[in-house]
Coordinates of C-alpha atoms in Angstrom, one line a residue:
Chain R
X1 CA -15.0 -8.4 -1.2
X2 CA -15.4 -11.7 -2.2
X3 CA -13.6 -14.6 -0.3
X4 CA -14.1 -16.7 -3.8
X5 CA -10.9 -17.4 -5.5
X6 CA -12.5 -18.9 -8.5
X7 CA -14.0 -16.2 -10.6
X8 CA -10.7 -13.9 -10.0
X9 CA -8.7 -13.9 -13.3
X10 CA -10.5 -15.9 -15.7
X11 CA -14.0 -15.0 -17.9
X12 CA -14.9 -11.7 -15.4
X13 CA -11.5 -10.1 -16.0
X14 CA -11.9 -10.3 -20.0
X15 CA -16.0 -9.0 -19.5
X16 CA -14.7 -6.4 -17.8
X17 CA -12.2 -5.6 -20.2
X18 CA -14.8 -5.8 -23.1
X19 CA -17.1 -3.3 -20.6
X20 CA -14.3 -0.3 -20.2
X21 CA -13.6 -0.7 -24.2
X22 CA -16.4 -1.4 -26.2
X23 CA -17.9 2.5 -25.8
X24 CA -14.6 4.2 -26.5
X25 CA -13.8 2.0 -29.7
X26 CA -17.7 2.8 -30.7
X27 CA -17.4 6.4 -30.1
X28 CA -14.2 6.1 -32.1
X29 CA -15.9 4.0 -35.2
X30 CA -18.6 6.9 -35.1
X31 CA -16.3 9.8 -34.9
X32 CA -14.5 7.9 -38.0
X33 CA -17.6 7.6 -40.2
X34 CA -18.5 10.8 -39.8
X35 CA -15.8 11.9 -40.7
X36 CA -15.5 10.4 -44.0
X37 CA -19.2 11.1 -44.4
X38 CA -18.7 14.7 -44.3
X39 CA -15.2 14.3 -46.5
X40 CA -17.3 12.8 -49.2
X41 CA -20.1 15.6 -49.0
X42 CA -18.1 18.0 -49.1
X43 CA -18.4 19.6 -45.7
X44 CA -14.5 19.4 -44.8
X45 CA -12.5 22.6 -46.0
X46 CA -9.7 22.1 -48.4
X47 CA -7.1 21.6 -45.6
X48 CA -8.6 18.4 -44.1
X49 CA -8.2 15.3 -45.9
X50 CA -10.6 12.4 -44.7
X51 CA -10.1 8.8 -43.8
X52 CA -10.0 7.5 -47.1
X53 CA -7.6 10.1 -48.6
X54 CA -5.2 9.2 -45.8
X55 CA -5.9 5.6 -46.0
X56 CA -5.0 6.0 -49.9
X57 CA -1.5 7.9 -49.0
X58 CA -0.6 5.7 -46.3
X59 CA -1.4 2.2 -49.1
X60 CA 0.9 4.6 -51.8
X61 CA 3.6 5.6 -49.3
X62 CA 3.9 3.7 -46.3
X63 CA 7.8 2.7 -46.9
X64 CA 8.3 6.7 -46.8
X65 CA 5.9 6.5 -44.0
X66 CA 8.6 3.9 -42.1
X67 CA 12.0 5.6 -43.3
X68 CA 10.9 8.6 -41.7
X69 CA 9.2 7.4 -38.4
X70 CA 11.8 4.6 -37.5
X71 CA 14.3 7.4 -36.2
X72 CA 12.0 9.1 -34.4
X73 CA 10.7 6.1 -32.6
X74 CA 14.0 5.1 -32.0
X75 CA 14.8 8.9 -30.5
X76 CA 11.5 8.8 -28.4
X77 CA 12.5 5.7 -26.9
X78 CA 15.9 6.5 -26.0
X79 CA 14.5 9.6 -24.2
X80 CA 12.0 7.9 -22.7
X81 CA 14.3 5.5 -21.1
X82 CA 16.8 8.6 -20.7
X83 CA 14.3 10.7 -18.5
X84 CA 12.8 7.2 -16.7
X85 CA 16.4 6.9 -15.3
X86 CA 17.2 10.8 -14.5
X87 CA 13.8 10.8 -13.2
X88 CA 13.7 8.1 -10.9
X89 CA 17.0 8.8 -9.7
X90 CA 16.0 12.4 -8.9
X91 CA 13.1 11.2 -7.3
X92 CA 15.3 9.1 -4.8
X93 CA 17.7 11.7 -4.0
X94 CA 14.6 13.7 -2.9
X95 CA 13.6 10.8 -0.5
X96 CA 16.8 9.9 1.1
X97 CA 17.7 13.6 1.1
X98 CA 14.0 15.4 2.4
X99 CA 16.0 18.7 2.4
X100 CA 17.1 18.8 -0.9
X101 CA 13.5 17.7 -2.4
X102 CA 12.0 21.3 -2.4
X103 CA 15.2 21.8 -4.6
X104 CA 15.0 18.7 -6.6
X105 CA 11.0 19.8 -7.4
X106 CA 11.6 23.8 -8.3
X107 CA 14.6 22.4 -10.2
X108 CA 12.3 20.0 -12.3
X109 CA 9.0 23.0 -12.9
X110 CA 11.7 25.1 -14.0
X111 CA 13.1 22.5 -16.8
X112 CA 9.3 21.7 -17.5
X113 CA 8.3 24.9 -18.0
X114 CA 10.6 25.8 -20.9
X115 CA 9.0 25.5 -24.1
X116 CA 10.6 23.0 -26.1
X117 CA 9.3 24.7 -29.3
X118 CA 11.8 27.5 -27.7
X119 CA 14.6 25.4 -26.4
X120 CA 15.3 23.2 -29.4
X121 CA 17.0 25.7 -32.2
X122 CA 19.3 26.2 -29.3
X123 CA 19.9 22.8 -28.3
X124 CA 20.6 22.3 -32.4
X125 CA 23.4 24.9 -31.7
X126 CA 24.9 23.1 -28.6
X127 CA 24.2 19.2 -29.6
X128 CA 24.2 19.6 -34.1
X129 CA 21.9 18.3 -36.0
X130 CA 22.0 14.8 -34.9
X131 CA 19.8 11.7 -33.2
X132 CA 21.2 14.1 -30.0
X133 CA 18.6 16.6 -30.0
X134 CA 15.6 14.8 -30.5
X135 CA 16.4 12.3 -27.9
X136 CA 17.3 14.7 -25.5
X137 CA 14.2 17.2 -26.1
X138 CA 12.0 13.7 -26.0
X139 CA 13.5 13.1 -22.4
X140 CA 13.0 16.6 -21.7
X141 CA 8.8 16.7 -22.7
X142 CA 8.7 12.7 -20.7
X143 CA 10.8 13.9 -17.5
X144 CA 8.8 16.1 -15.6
X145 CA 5.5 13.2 -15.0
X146 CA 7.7 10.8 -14.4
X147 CA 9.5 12.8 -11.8
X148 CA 5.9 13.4 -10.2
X149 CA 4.8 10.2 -10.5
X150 CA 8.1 8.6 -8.2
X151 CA 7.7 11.8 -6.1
X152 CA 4.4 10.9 -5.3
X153 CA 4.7 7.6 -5.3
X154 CA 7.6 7.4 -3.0
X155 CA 5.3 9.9 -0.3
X156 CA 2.7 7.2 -0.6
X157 CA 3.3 5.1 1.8
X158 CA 0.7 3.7 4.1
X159 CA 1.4 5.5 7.7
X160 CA 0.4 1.9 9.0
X161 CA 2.7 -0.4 7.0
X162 CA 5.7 2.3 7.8
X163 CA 4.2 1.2 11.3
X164 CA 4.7 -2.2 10.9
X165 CA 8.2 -1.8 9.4
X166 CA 9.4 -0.3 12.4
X167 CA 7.7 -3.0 15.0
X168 CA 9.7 -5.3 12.5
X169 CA 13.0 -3.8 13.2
X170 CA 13.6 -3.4 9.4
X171 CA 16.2 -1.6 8.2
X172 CA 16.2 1.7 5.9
X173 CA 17.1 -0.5 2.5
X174 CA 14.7 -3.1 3.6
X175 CA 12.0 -0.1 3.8
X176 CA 12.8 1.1 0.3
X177 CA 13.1 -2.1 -1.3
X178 CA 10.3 -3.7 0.3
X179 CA 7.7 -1.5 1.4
X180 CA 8.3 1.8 -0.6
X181 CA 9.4 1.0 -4.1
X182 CA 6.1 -1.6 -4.5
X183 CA 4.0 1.1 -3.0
X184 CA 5.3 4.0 -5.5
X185 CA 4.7 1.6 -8.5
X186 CA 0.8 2.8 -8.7
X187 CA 1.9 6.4 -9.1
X188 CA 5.4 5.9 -11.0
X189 CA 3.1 3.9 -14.2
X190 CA 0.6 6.9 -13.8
X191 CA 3.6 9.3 -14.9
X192 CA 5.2 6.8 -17.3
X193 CA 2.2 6.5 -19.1
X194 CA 1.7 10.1 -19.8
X195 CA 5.1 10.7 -20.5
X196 CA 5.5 7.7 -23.2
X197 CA 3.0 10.1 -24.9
X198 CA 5.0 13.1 -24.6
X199 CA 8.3 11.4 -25.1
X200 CA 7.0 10.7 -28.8
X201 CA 5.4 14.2 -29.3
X202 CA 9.0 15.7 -28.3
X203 CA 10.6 13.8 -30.4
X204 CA 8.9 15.0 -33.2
X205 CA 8.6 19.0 -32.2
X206 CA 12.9 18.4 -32.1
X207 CA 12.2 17.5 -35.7
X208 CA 10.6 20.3 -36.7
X209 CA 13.0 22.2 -35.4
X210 CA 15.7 20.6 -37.6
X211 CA 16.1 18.2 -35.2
X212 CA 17.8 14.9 -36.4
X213 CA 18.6 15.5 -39.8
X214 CA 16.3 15.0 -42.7
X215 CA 15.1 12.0 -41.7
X216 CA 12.1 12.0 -39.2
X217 CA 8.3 12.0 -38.7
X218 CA 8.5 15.7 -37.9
X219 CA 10.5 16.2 -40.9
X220 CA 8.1 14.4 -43.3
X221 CA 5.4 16.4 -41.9
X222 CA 6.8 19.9 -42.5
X223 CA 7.9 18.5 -45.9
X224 CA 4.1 17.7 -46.5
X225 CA 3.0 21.0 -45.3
X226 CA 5.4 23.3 -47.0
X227 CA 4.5 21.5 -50.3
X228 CA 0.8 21.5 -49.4
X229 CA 0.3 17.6 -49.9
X230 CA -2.9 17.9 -47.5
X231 CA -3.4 13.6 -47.7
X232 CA 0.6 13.2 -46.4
X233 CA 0.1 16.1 -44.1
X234 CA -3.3 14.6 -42.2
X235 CA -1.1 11.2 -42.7
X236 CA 2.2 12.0 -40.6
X237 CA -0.3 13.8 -38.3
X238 CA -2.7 10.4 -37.9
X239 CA 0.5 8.3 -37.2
X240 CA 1.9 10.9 -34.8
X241 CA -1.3 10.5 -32.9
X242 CA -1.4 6.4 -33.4
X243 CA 2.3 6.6 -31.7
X244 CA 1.1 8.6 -28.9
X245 CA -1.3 6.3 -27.9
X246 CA 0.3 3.3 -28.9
X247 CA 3.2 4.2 -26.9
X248 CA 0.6 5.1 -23.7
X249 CA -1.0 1.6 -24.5
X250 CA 2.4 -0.1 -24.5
X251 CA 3.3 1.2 -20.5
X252 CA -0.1 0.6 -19.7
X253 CA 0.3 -3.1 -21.0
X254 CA 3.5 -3.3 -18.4
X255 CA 1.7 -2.0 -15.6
X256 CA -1.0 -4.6 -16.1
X257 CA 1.7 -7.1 -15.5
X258 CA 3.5 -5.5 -13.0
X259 CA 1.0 -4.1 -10.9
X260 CA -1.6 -6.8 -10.4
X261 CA -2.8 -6.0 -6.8
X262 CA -5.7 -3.7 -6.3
X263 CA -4.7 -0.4 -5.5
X264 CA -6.7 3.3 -5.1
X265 CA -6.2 5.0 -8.6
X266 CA -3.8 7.9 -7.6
X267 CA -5.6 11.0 -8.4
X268 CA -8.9 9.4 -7.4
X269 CA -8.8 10.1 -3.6
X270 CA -7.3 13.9 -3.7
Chain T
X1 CA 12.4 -18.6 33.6
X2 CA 11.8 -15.9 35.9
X3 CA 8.2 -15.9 37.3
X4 CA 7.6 -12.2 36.4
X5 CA 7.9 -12.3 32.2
X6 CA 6.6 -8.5 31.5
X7 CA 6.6 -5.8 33.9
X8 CA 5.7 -2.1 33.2
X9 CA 7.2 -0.3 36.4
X10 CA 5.9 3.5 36.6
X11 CA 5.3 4.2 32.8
X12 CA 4.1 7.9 32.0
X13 CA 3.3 9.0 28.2
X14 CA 2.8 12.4 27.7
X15 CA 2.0 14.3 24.1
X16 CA 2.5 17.5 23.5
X17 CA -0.4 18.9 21.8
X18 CA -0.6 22.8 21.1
X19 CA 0.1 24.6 24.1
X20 CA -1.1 22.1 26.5
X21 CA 0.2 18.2 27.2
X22 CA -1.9 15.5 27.2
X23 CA -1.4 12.9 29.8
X24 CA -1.8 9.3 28.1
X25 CA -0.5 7.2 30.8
X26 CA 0.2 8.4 34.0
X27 CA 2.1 6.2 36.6
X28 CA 1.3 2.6 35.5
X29 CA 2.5 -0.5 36.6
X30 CA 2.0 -4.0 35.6
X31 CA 3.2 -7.3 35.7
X32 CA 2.7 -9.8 33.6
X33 CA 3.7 -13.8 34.2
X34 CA 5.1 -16.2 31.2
X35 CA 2.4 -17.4 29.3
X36 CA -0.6 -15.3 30.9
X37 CA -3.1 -13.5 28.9
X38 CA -4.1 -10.2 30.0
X39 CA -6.8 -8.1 28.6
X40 CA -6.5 -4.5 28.6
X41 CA -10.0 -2.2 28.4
X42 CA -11.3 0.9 29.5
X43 CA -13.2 4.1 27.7
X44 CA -11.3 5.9 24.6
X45 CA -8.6 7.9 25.2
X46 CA -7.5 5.9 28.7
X47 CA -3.9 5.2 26.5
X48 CA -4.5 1.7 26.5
X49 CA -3.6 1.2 22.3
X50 CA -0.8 3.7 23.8
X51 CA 0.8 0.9 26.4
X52 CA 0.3 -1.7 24.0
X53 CA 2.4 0.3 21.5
X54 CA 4.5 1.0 24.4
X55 CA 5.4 -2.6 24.7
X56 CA 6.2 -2.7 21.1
X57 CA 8.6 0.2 21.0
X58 CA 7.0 1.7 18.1
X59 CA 6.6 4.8 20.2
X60 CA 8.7 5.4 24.1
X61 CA 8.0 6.0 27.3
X62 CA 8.4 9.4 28.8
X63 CA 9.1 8.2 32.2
X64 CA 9.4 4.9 33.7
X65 CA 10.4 1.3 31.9
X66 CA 9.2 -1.6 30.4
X67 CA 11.1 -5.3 30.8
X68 CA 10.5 -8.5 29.0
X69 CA 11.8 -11.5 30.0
X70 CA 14.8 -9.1 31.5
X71 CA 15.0 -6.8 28.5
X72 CA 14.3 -3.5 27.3
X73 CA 11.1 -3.4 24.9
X74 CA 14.2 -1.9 22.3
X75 CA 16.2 -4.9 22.8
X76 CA 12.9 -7.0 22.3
X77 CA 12.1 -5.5 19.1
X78 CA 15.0 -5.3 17.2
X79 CA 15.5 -9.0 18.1
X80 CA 12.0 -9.9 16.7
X81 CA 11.0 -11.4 20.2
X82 CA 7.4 -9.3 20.3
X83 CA 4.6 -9.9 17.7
X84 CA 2.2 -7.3 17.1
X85 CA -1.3 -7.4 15.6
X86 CA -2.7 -3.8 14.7
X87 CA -6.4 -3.0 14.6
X88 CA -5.9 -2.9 10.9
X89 CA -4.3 -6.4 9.3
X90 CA -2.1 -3.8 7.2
X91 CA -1.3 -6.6 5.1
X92 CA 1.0 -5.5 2.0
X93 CA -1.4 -5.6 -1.6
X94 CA 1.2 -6.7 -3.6
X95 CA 2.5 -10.0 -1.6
X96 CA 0.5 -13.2 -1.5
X97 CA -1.1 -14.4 1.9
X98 CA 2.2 -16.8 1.9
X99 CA 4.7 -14.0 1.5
X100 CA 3.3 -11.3 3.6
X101 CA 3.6 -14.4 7.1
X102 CA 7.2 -14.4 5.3
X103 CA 7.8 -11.1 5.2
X104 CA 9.1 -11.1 9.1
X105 CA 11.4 -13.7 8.1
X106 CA 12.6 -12.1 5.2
X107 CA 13.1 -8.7 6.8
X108 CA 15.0 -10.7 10.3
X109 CA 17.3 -12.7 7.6
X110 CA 20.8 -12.2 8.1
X111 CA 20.7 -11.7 11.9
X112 CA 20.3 -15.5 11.8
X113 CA 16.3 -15.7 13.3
X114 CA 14.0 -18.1 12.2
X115 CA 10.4 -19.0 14.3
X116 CA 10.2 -22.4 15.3
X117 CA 6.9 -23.0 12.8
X118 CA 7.3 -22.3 8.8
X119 CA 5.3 -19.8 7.2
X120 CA 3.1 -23.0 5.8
X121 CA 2.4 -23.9 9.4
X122 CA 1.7 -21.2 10.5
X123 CA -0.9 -20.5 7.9
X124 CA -1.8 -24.3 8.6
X125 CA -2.8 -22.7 12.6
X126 CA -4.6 -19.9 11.5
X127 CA -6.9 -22.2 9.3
X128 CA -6.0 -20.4 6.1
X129 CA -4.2 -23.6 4.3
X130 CA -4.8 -23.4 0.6
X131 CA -4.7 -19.4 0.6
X132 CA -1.0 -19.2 0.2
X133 CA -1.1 -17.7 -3.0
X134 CA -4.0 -15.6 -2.6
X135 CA -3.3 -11.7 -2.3
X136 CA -5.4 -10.1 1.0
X137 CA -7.9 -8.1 -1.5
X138 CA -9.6 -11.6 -2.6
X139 CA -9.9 -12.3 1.7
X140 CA -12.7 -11.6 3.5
X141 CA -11.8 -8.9 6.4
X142 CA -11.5 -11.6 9.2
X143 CA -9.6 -13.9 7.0
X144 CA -7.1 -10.8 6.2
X145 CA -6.9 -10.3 10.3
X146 CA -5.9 -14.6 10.7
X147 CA -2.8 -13.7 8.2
X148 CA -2.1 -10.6 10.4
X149 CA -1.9 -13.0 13.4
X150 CA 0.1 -15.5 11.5
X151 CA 2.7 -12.9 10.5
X152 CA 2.9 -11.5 14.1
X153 CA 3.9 -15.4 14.4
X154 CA 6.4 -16.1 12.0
X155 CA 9.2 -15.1 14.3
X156 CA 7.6 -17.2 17.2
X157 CA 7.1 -14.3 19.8
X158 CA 7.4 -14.9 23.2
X159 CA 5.0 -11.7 23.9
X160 CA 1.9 -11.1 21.5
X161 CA 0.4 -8.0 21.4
X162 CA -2.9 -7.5 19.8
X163 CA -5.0 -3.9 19.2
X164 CA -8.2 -4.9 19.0
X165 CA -8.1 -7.1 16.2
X166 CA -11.5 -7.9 15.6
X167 CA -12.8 -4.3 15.9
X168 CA -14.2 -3.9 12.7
X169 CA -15.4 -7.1 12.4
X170 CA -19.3 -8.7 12.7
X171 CA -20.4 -10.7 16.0
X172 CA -20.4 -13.7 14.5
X173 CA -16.9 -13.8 13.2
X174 CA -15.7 -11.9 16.0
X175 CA -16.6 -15.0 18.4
X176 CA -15.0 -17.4 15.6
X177 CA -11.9 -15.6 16.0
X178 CA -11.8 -15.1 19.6
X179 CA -12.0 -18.9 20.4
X180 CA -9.5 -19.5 17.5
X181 CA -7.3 -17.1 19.2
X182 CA -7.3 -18.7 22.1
X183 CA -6.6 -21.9 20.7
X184 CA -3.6 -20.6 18.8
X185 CA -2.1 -18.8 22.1
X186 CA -2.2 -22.0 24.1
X187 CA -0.6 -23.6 21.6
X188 CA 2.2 -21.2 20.9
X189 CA 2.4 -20.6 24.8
X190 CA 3.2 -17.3 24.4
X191 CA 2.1 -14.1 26.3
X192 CA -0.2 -11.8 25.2
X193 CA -2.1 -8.7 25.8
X194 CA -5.1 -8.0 24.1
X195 CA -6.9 -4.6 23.6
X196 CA -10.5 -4.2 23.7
X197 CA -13.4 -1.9 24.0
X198 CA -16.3 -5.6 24.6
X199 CA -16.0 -6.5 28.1
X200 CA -17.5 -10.0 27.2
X201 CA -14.0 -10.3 25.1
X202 CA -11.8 -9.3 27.8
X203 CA -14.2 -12.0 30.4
X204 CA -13.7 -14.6 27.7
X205 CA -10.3 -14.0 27.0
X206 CA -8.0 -12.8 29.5
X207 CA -6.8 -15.1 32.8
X208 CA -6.8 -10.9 34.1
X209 CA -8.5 -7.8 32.8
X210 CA -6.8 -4.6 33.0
X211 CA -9.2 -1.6 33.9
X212 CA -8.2 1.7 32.8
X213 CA -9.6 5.0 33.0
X214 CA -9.3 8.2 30.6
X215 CA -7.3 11.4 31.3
X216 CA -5.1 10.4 32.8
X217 CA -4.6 6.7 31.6
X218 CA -3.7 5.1 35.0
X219 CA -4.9 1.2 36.3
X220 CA -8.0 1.7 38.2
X221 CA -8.6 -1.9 38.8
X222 CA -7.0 -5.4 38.0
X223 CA -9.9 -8.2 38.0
X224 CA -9.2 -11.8 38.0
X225 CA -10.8 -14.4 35.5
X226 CA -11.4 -17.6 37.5
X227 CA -12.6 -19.7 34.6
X228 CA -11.0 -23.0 33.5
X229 CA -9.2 -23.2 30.2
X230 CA -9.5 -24.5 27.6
X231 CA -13.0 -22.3 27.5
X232 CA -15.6 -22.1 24.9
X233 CA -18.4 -19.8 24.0
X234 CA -20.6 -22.3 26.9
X235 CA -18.5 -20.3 29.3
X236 CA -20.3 -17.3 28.9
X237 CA -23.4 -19.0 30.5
X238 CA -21.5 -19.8 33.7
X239 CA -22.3 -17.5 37.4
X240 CA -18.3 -17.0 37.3
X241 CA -18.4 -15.3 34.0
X242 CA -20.9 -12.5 34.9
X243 CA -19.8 -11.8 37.8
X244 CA -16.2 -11.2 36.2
X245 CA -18.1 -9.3 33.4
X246 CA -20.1 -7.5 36.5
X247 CA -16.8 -6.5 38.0
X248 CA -15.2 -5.3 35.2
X249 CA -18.5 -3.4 34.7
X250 CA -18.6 -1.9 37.9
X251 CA -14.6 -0.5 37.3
X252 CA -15.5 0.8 34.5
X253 CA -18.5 2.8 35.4
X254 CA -18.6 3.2 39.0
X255 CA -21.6 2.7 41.0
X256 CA -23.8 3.1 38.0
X257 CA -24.5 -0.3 37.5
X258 CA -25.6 -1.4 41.0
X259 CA -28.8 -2.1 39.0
X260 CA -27.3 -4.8 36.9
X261 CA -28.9 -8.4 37.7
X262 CA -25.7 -10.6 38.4
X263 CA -27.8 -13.2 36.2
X264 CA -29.6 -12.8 32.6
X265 CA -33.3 -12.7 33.5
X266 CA -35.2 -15.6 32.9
X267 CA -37.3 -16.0 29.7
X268 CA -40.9 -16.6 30.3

């Protein structure tokens, strides 16, 4: 490691940037014209509509577009943020309690492992038709990697810096705050990002299931595929996809920011 | 001020390990003045990182006890009167240089302790002024180790405690460090015991070199380091020096190194 403190930041950080993302966006571009290449040959089958034909719906209808994905946003987010807290929470009971973590983690597979597709008719039973159901079934599909994430994160701790803690008399809130919590922030933003993902992908399953009324993205795309509009269909699916990774992009633009020391990727060492 | 500043009466560590125990330290004794430097060295497993982190209280004797300045190594601790430098600088990622020489400070606040230098100063001693707001990855290793010795610092110890700190460092540095070292101790004053596995660092270093030997840990000898302070690397050219480092030598391995010419042999 370099004892430089020049080129950190600046001109390198930007190159290296432009190095991790100018293959995916080429392989993306690619994928793209091909795509449209074989849409205006003729190779797609009548249930696929190319770039252009969804470019085309999204120019004629984008205001339908918006009234029907600004509540589902709005529902992912709330989830999100719903199953961040629960999560993180759960996560610290598990730490300050050791004995009730095995508990805290069989409680969380078992939640996780219902399928949503399943669970969702009867939360519409339980919570109506409301913004309940989709922001609950969104913190549902985001809880369980965020759970993991802080679980992980909060086990992480150097065995030498808990070490040093001790020489330095510090006391159990001083551990967590200061030692702990920093260290767990690798791990927590490696669950947040995945579940911003599935937060939004929730959200719209509740939809589908009647979920929040008739106003949705889910909603707009079972509308489109029960009336066989194949260009709205491939259109709610493309922005379903664009707010998935959006929403992944968005955490990981936070984590940039808030964890700017070099750390081993979790996942990368096990 | 009581002549006699540290002194390890009798200290036994034992660890259980599967059905057997293994004997770290077995009956030692020690005593340190105020202000002397004592090196500690001997073959691995002779328990010597284990006395060192005996005097720490991160881990406790299982018979015996340890005093500084007329206290229990607990007592020391929790009042923030030992530093400790680990063979690793386990500096934390996310905290600047600056904050991590804080971080004693910070974690001592509220039970009203403060060291006598700032965090600035003490950076200042190490030779790292103008790194405050660098993190440790952008530091070299032996510049990470310099903020580890500031930190053990901040609280302005009266005993320091180092596990060989420049282990995993090159020669060259190594040497650096050593002579900055012993700048900085004789001008904090403090005590300090120093763990090594170079017996030209414990020669250099120490005013006495503790000998230990493996399984059990106990003192086999204590040699005495007649050089003048302040000393420089031109020390380790002097008669004095290698017949310390021949002594030492000899403790460690016995008669096996009768053969040893007490001077370097002369280049044609």
């Amino acid at each position: 490691m370099s004892a430089s403190l020049v080129a950190v930041g600046g001109p390198n950080r930007i190159a290296g940037a432009a190095r991790r993302w100018v293959p995916a966006v080429a392989l993306l571009v690619a994928l793209v014209a091909l795509w449209e290449w074989a849409a205006r040959h003729g190779h797609l089958p009548v249930s696929v509509a190319g770039p252009g034909a969804i470019r085309a719906e999204l120019v004629r209808k984008h205001e339908t577009l918006w009234y029907h994905t600004a509540p589902t946003i709005s529902a992912a987010l709330k989830g999100y943020v719903l199953a961040t807290g629960a999560a993180f929470a759960l996560a610290l009971v598990a730490v300050l309690a050791p004995r009730a973590a095995g508990s805290v983690y069989a409680g969380a597979v078992l939640v996780s492992s219902i399928p949503l597709i399943a669970l969702t008719p009867v939360l519409v039973l339980w919570l109506d038709r409301g913004d309940a159901v989709r922001t609950a079934v969104a913190a549902l599909a985001g809880f369980f990697p965020i759970l993991v994430g802080c679980l992980q994160g909060f086990r992480a701790t150097d065995a030498k810096a808990e070490e040093l803690f001790l020489h330095l008399a510090a006391r159990p809130w001083q551990r967590f705050l200061r030692l702990r919590l920093p260290s767990s922030l690798p791990y927590a933003f490696a669950g947040l990002k995945a579940a911003a993902a599935s937060a939004v992908l929730g959200a719209i399953i509740a939809e589908w299931s009647g979920g929040g009324g008739t106003r949705g993205l889910g909603q707009m795309m079972t509308n489109a595929l029960f009336g066989f509009n194949v260009a709205q269909t491939w259109l709610t699916i493309a922005t379903a996809a664009v707010l998935a990774v959006g929403s992944y992009a968005v955490v990981a633009v936070i984590e940039r920011a808030v964890v700017r020391w070099d750390h081993a990727e979790p996942g990368a060492e096990s | 001020m009581s002549a006699d500043h540290v002194v390890i009466d009798r200290v036994g560590k034992r660890f259980p390990l599967k059905r057997q125990e293994v004997v770290a330290l077995d009956d030692v004794s020690l005593t340190m003045h105020r202000g002397e430097f004592v090196a500690l060295i001997g073959p691995s497993g002779c328990g010597k990182s284990t006395l060192l982190r005996l005097l720490a209280d991160v881990t406790a004797p299982t018979s015996g006890t340890i005093a500084i300045g007329g206290r229990s190594a607990r007592e020391c601790r929790l009042d923030h009167r030992i530093g400790f430098v680990f063979q690793d600088p386990t500096l934390l990622p996310w905290r600047t240089v600056l904050d991590n020489v804080r971080l004693p400070v910070q974690l001592a606040r509220g039970r009203g302790q403060h060291g006598s230098a700032t965090p600035e100063e003490l950076l200042r001693l190490v030779g790292l002024d103008g790194f405050e707001k660098a993190r440790p990855s952008q530091l070299s290793g032996g510049m990470r180790q310099r903020v580890a010795i500031a930190r053990a610092l901040a609280l302005t110890p009266e005993l320091l405690l180092m596990d060989e700190p420049f282990g995993a460092l090159d020669e060259i540095t190594r040497q650096q460090l050593n002579l900055e070292l012993l700048r900085i101790w004789s001008e904090t004053g403090t005590s300090a015991v120093l763990v090594t596995h170079s017996i030209a660092e414990a020669a250099l270093m120490a005013d006495r070199v503790v000998v230990l030997s493996a399984r059990p840990g106990r003192i086999t000898t204590v040699v005495d380091v007649p050089l003048a302070r302040p000393r420089t690397l031109d020390v380790m050219r002097e008669p004095a020096f290698f017949a310390v480092e021949n002594e030492i030598r000899a403790a460690l391995f016995g008669g096996s190194v009768a053969h040893v010419p007490a001077h370097p042999v002369a280049s044609p």
